[in-house]
CSV table of C-alpha atoms in Angstrom, one decimal:
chain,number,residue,atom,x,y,z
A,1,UNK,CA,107.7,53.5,-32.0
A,2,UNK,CA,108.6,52.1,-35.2
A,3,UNK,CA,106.3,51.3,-38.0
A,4,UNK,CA,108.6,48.4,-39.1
A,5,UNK,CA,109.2,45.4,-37.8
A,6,UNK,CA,106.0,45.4,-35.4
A,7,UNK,CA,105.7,41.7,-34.5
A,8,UNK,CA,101.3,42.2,-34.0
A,9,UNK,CA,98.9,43.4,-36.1
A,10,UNK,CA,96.2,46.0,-34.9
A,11,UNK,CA,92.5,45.3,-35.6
A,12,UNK,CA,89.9,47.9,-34.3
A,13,UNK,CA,86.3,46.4,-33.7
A,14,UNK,CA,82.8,47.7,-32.6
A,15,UNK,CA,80.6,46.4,-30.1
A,16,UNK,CA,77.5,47.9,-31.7
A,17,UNK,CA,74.5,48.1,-28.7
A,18,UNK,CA,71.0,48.4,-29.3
A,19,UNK,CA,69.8,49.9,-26.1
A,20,UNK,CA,66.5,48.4,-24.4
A,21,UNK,CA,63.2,49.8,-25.3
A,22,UNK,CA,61.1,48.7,-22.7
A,23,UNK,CA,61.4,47.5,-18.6
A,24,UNK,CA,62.8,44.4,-18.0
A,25,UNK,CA,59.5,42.0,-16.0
A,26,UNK,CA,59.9,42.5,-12.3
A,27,UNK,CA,61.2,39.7,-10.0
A,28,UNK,CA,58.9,38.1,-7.6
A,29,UNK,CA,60.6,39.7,-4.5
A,30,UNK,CA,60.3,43.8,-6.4
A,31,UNK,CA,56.7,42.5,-7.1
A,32,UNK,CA,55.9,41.6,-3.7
A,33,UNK,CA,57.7,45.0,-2.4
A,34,UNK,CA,55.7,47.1,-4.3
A,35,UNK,CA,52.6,45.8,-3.6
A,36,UNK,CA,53.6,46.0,-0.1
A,37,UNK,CA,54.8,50.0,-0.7
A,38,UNK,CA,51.7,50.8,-2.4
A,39,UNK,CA,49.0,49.4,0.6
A,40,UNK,CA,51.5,51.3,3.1
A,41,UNK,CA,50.9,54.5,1.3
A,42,UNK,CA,47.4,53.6,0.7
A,43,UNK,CA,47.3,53.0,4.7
A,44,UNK,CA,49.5,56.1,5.8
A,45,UNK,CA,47.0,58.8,3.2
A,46,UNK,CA,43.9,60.6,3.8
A,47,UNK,CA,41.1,60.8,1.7
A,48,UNK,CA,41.3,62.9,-1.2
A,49,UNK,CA,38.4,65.2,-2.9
A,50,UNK,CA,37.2,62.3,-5.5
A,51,UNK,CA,36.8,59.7,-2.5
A,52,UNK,CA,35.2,62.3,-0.1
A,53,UNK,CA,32.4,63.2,-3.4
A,54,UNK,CA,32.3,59.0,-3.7
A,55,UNK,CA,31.6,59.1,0.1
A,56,UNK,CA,29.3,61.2,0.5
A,57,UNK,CA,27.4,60.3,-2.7
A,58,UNK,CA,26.9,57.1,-1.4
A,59,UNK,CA,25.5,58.2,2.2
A,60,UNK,CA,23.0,60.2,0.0
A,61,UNK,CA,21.9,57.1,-1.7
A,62,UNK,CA,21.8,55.3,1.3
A,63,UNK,CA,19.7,57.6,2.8
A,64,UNK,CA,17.6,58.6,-0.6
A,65,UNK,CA,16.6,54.9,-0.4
A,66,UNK,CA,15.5,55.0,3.9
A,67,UNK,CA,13.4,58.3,3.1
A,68,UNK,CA,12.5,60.0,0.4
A,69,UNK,CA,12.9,63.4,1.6
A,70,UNK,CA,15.7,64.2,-0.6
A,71,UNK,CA,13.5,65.3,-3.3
A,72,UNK,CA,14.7,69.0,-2.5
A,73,UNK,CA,18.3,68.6,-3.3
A,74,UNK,CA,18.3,67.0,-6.7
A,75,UNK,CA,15.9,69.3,-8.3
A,76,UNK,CA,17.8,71.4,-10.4
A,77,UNK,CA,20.9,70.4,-12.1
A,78,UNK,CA,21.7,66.7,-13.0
A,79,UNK,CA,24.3,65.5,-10.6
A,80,UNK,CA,26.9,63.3,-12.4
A,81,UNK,CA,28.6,60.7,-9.9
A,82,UNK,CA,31.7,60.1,-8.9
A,83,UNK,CA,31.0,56.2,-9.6
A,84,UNK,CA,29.9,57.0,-12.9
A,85,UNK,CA,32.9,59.1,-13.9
A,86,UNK,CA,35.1,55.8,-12.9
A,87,UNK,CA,33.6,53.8,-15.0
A,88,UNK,CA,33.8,55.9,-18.2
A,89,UNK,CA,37.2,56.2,-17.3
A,90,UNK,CA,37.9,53.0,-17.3
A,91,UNK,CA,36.0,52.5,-20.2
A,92,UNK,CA,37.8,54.7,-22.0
A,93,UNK,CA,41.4,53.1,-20.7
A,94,UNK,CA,40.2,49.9,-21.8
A,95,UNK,CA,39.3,50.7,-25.4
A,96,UNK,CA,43.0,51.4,-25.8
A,97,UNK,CA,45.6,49.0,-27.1
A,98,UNK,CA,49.4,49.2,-26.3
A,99,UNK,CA,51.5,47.8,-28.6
A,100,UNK,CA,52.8,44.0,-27.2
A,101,UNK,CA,56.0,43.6,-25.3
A,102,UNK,CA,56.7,40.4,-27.3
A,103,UNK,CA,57.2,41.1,-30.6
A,104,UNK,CA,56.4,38.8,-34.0
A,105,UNK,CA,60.0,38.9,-34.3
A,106,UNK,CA,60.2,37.1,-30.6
A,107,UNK,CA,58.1,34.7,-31.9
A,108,UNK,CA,59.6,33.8,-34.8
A,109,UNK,CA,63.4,34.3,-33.5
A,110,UNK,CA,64.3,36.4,-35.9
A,111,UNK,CA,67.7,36.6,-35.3
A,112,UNK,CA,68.4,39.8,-38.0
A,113,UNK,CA,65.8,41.6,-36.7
A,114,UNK,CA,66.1,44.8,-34.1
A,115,UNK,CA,62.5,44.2,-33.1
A,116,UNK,CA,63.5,41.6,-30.7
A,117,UNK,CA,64.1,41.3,-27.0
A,118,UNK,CA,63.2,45.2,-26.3
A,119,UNK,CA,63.9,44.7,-22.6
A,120,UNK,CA,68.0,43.5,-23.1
A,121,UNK,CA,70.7,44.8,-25.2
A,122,UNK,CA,71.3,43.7,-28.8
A,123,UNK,CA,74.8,43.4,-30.2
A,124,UNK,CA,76.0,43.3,-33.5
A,125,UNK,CA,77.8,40.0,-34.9
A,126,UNK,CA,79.1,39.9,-38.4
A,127,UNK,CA,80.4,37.4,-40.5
A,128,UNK,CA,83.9,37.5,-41.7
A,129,UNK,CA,87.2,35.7,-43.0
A,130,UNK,CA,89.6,35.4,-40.7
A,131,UNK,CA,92.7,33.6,-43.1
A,132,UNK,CA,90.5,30.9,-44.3
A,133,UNK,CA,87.9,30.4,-41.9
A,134,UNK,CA,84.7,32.5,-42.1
A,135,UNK,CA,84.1,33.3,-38.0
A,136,UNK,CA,81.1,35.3,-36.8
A,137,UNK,CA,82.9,38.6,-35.1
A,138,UNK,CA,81.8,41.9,-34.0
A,139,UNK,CA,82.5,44.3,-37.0
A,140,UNK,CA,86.6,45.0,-37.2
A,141,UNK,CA,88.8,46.3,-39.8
A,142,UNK,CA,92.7,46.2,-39.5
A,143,UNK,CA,94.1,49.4,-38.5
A,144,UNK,CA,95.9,51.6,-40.8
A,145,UNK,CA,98.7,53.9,-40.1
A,146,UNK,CA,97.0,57.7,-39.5
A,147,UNK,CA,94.4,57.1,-38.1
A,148,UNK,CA,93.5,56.4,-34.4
A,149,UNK,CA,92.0,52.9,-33.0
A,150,UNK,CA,88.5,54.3,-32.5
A,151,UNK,CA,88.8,55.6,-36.0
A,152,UNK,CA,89.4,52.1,-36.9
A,153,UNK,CA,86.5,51.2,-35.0
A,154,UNK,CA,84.0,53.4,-36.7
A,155,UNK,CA,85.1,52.6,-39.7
A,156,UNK,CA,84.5,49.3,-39.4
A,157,UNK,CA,80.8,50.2,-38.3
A,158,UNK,CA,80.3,52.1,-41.7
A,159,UNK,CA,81.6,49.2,-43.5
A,160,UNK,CA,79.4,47.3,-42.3
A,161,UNK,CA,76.1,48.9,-42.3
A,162,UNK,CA,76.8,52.6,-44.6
A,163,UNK,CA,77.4,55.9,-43.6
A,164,UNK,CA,74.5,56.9,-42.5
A,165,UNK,CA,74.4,54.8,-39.2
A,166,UNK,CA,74.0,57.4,-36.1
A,167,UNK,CA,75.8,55.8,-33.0
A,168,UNK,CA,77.2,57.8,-30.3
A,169,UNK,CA,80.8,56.0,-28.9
A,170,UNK,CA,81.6,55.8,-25.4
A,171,UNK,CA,84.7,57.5,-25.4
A,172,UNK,CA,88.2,57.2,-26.9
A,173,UNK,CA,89.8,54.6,-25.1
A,174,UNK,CA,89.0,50.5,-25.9
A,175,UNK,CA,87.2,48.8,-23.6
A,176,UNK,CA,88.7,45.3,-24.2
A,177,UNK,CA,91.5,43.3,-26.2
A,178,UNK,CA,91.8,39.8,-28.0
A,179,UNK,CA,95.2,38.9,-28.5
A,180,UNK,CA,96.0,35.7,-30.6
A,181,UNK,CA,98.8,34.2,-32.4
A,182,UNK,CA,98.9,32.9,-35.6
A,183,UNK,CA,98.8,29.5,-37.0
A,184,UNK,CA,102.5,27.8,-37.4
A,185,UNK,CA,101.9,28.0,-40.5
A,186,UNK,CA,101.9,31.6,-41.1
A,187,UNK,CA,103.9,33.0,-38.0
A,188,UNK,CA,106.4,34.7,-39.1
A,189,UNK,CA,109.2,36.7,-36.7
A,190,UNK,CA,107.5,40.2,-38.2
A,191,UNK,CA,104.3,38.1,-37.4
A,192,UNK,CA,103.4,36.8,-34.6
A,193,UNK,CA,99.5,37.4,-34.1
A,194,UNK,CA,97.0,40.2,-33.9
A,195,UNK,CA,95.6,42.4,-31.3
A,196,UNK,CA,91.7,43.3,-31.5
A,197,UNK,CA,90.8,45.9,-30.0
A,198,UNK,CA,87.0,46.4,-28.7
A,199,UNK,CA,85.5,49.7,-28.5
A,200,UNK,CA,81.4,49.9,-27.8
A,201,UNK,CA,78.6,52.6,-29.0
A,202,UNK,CA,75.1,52.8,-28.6
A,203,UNK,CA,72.6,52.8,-31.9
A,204,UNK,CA,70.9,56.4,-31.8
A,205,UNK,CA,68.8,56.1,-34.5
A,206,UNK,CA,66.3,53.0,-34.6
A,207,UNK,CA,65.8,52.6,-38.1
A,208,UNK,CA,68.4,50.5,-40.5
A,209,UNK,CA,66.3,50.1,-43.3
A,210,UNK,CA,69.0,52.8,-45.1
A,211,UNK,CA,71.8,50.5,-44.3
A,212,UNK,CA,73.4,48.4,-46.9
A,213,UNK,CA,74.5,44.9,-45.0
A,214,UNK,CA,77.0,43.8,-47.0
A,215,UNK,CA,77.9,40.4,-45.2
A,216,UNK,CA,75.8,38.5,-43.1
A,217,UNK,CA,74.8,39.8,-39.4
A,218,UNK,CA,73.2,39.2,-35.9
A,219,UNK,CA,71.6,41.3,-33.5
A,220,UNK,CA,72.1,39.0,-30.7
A,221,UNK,CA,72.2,39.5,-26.4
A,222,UNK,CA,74.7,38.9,-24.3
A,223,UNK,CA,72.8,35.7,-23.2
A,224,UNK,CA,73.0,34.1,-27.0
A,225,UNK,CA,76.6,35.4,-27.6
A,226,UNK,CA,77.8,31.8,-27.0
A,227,UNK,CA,76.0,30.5,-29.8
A,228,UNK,CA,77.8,32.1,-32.2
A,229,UNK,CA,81.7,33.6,-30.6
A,230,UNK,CA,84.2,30.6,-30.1
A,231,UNK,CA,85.2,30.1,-26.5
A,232,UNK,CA,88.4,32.9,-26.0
A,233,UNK,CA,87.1,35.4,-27.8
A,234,UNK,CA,84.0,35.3,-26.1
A,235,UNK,CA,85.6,35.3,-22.3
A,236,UNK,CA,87.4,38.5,-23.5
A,237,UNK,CA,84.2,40.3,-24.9
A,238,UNK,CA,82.0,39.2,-21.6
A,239,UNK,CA,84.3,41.5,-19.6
A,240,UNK,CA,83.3,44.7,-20.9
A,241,UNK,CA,80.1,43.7,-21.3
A,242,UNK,CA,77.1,44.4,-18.5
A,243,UNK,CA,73.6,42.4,-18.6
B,1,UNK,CA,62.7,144.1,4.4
B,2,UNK,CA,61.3,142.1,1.4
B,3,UNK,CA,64.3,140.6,0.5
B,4,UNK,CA,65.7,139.3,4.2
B,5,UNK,CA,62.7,137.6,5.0
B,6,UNK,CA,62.2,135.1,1.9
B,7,UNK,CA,66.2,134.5,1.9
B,8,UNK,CA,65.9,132.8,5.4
B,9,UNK,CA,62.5,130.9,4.9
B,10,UNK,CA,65.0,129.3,2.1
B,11,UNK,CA,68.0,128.6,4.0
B,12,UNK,CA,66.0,127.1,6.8
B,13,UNK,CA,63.9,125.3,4.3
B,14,UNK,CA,67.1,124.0,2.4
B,15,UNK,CA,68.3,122.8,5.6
B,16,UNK,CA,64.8,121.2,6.5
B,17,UNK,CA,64.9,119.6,3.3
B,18,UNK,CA,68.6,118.4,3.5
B,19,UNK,CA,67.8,117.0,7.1
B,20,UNK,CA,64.7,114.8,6.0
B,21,UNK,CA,66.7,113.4,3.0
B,22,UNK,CA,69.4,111.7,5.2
B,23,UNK,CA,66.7,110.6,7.3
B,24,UNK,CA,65.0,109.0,4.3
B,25,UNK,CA,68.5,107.8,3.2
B,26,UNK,CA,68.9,106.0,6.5
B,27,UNK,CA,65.6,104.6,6.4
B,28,UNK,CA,65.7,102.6,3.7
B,29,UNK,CA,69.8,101.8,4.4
B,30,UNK,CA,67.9,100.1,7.7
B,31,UNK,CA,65.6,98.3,5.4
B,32,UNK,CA,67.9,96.8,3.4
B,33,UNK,CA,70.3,95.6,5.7
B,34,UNK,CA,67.2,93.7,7.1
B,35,UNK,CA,67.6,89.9,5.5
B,36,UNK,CA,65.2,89.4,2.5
B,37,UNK,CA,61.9,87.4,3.1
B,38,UNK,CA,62.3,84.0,2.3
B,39,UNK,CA,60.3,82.4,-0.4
B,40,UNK,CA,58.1,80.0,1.0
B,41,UNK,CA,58.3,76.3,-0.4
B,42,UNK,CA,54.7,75.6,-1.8
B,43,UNK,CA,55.3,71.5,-1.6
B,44,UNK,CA,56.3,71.5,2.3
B,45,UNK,CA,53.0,73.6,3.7
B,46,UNK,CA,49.9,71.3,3.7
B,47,UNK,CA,46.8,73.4,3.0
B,48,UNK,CA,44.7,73.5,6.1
B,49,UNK,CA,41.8,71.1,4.2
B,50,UNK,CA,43.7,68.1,4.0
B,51,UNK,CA,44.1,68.0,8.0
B,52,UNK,CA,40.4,67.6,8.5
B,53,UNK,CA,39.2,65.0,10.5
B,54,UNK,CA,37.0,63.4,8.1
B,55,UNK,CA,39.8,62.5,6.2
B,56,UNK,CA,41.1,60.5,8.1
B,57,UNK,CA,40.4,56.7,6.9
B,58,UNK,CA,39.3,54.0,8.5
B,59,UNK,CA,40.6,50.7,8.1
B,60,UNK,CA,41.1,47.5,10.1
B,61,UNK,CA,44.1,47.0,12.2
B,62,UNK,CA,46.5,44.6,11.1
B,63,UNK,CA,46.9,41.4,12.1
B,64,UNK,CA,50.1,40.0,13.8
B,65,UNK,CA,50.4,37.5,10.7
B,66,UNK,CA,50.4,40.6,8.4
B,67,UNK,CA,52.6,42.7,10.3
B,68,UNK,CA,55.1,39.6,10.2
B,69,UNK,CA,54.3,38.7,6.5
B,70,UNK,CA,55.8,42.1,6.2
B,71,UNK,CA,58.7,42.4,8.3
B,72,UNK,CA,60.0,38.8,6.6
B,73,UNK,CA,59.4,40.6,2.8
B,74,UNK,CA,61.5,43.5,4.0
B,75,UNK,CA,64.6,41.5,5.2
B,76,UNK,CA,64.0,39.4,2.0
B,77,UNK,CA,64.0,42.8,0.1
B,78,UNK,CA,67.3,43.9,1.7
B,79,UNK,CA,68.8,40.7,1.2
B,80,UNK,CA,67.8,41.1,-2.3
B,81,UNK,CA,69.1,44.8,-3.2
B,82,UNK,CA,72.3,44.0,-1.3
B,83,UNK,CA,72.8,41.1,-3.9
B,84,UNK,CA,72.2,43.3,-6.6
B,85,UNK,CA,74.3,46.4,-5.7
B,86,UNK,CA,77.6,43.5,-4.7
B,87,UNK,CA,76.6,42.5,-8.7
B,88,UNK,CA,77.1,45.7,-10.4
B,89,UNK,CA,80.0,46.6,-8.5
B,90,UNK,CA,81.7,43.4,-9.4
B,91,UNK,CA,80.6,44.1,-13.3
B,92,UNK,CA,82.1,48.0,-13.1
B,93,UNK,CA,85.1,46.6,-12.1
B,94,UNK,CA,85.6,43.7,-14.8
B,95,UNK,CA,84.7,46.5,-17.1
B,96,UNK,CA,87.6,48.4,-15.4
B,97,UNK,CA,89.7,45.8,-15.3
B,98,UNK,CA,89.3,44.9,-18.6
B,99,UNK,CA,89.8,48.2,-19.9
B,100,UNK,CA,93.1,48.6,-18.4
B,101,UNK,CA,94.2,45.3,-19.8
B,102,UNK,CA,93.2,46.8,-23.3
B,103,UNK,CA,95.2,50.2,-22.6
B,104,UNK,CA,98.0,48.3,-21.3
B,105,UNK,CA,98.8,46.1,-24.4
B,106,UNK,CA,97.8,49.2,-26.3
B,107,UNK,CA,101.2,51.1,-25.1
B,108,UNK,CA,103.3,48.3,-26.0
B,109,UNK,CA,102.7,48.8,-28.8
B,110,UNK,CA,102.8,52.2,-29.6
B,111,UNK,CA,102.6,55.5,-27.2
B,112,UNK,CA,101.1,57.7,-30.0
B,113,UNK,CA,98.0,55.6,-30.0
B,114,UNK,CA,98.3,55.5,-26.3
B,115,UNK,CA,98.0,58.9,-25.9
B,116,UNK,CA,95.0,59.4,-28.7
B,117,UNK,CA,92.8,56.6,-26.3
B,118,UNK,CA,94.0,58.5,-23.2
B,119,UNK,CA,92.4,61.6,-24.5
B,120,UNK,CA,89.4,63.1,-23.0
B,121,UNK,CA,86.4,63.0,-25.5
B,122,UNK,CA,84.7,66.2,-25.4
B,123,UNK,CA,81.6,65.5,-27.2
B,124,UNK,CA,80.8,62.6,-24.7
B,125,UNK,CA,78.7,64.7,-22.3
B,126,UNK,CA,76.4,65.8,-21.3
B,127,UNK,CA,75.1,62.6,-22.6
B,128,UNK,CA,71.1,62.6,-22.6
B,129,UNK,CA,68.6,59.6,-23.7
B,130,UNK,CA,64.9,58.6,-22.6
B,131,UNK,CA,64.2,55.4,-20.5
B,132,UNK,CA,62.4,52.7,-21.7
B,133,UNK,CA,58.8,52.0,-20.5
B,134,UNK,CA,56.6,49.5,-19.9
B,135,UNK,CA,55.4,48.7,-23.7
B,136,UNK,CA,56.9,49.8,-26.7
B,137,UNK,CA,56.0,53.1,-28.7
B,138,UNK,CA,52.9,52.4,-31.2
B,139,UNK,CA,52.9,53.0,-34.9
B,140,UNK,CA,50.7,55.9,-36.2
B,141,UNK,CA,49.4,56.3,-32.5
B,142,UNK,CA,47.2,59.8,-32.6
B,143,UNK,CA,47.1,60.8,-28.8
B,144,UNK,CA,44.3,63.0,-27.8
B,145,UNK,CA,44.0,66.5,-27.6
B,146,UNK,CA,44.2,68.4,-24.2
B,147,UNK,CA,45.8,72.5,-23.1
B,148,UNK,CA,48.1,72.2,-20.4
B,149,UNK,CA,47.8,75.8,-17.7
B,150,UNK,CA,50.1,76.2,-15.6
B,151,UNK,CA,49.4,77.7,-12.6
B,152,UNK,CA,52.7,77.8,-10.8
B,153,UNK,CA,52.8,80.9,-8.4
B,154,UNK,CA,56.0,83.0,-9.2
B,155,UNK,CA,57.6,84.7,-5.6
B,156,UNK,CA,59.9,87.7,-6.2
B,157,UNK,CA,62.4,88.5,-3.5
């Protein structure tokens, strides 16, 4: 394959995923089934040793209040009941906070941040010039002769957002391809358009404060990738992309 | 005289002693033909306790509305997960699709770069990370104390 005379330019780009944090909220149908799972367990069990103590506890009441002939069983050591344990229990689980599912960043649609949306995936979009428009694009670098695609690919990454970014690509082959044609203007027979080609990795490490964003960027999901990727490009990078 | 008579006690008893060797020997070849004892499988014998009959509970039957409440949410259910499963096949093979698209157009244009996305990546797999759960991980969260003893039984064969 000749280096000369190749009528497309190659472009390698990343598809840079932030991988969900937390469970996505149950449909109504999953809720309803697990209810249903749990009071068929519940219905199919036997008693266990805490409910057979609660029982019988509370026959002793009962019968502590009828008569009072039980006077001969609690001397001694102070019993501690079952009913009493729950409740410090659940005393105790309710002193503790868990940290919201909706973040500030959520409220405030924060679009740069990577606090956002923990239960979907967050891409990467950068700005860039593209001839003389300025197009928000996932991260891509033209290819250089040397050096494979996903070379190409991660080196756009580290463009992007430094060195020091730990992601861990899916692999060797691309996952997708935007081919385009030049403008009249420019088309020449040597060239005729480009050829992107997409290649994905998941973010390892969940702190960027070390990265140096040298253009402007997105974290965006798949839902709000419209917004911001004109109409081809997006059908191409929906393909190889799952909710 | 003195000589004879402790010469035989010793051939005899070397014989004796010969004889009840190989019978040892044989012994113990029996034994361990014999198949080894199997260890039993703690999780699939119920201790003897939980089959009590106070432990049984008592509840109230149900009720033909709640049986059929029931059967209704299950078909629903199925209806459901068969929905779901058709949608990830479809999006596996739009992902496949789309990747041989991208492989395609990438041997037009040259085979060398062909061959260096064909390649198998070795340090792919094994590929490990957690799950996510139900609220995110707190900042500066100390969690409390506790030993852990394990008392696993250990079988030997």
């Amino acid at each position: 394959s000749a280096a000369a005379g190749r009528p497309w330019r190659l472009f390698g780009a990343m598809c840079l995923l932030r991988l969900p944090r937390i469970t996505q909220p149950r449909e109504k149908v999953e809720e309803e089934m697990a209810a249903l799972m749990e009071q068929i367990e519940l219905e199919k069990s036997h008693y266990s040793d805490h409910e057979i103590r609660k029982l019988e506890e509370e026959e002793q009441i009962k019968r502590k209040k009828e008569s009072l002939y039980d006077e001969d069983e609690a001397r001694g050591k102070a019993v501690i009941l079952a009913k009493d344990l729950e409740e410090k229990w659940e005393q105790k689980f309710l002193q503790f906070k868990a940290a919201p599912r909706i973040t500030d960043a959520d409220k405030r649609n924060d679009r740069t941040s990577l606090n956002r949306k923990l239960d979907s995936n967050l891409m990467l979009l950068v700005k860039q010039k593209i001839g003389n428009q300025e197009l928000w694009l996932l991260p891509q670098v033209e290819w250089q002769p040397g050096e494979t695609l996903r070379s190409t690919a991660e080196r756009a990454m580290a463009t992007f957002l430094g060195d020091h970014i730990q992601a861990k690509v899916l692999g060797n082959a691309p996952y997708g391809i935007y081919k385009y044609k030049f403008p009249r203007a420019i088309r020449t027979e040597n060239n005729v358009g480009a050829k992107v080609f997409f290649f994905k990795a998941f973010l390892q490490s969940s702190d960027l404060s070390q990265a140096e964003l040298k253009a402007d960027y997105l974290w965006v999901t798949k839902k709000e990738l419209g917004d911001y990727l004109k109409s081809e490009y997006l059908k191409k990078v929906n393909r190889f992309l799952l909710d | 005289p003195c000589r004879a008579q402790p010469k035989k006690k010793k051939k005899v008893d070397v014989k004796k002693e010969q004889a009840q060797k190989e019978r040892m020997k044989k012994k113990l070849k029996k034994l361990e033909k014999a198949p080894p004892e199997l260890i039993p499988i703690e999780d699939f014998i119920t201790p003897l306790k939980y089959s009590e009959s106070n432990r049984v509970r008592s509840l109230p039957a149900l009720s033909s509305e709640e049986s059929e409440r029931r059967v209704l949410l299950l078909k629903k259910w199925c209806l459901f997960k068969q929905k779901q499963d058709e949608a990830e096949k479809k999006a596996i093979k739009a992902l496949v699709e789309s990747q041989q698209e991208a492989l395609k157009e990438l041997r037009l244009e040259s085979e060398e770069l062909f061959e260096a996305a064909i390649r198998r990546d070795e340090g792919l797999f094994p590929f490990e990370r957690a799950g996510p759960s139900y609220t995110p991980p707190l900042p500066g969260y100390d969690p409390p104390e506790g030993k852990c003893v394990d008392i696993t039984r250990v079988y030997t064969q």
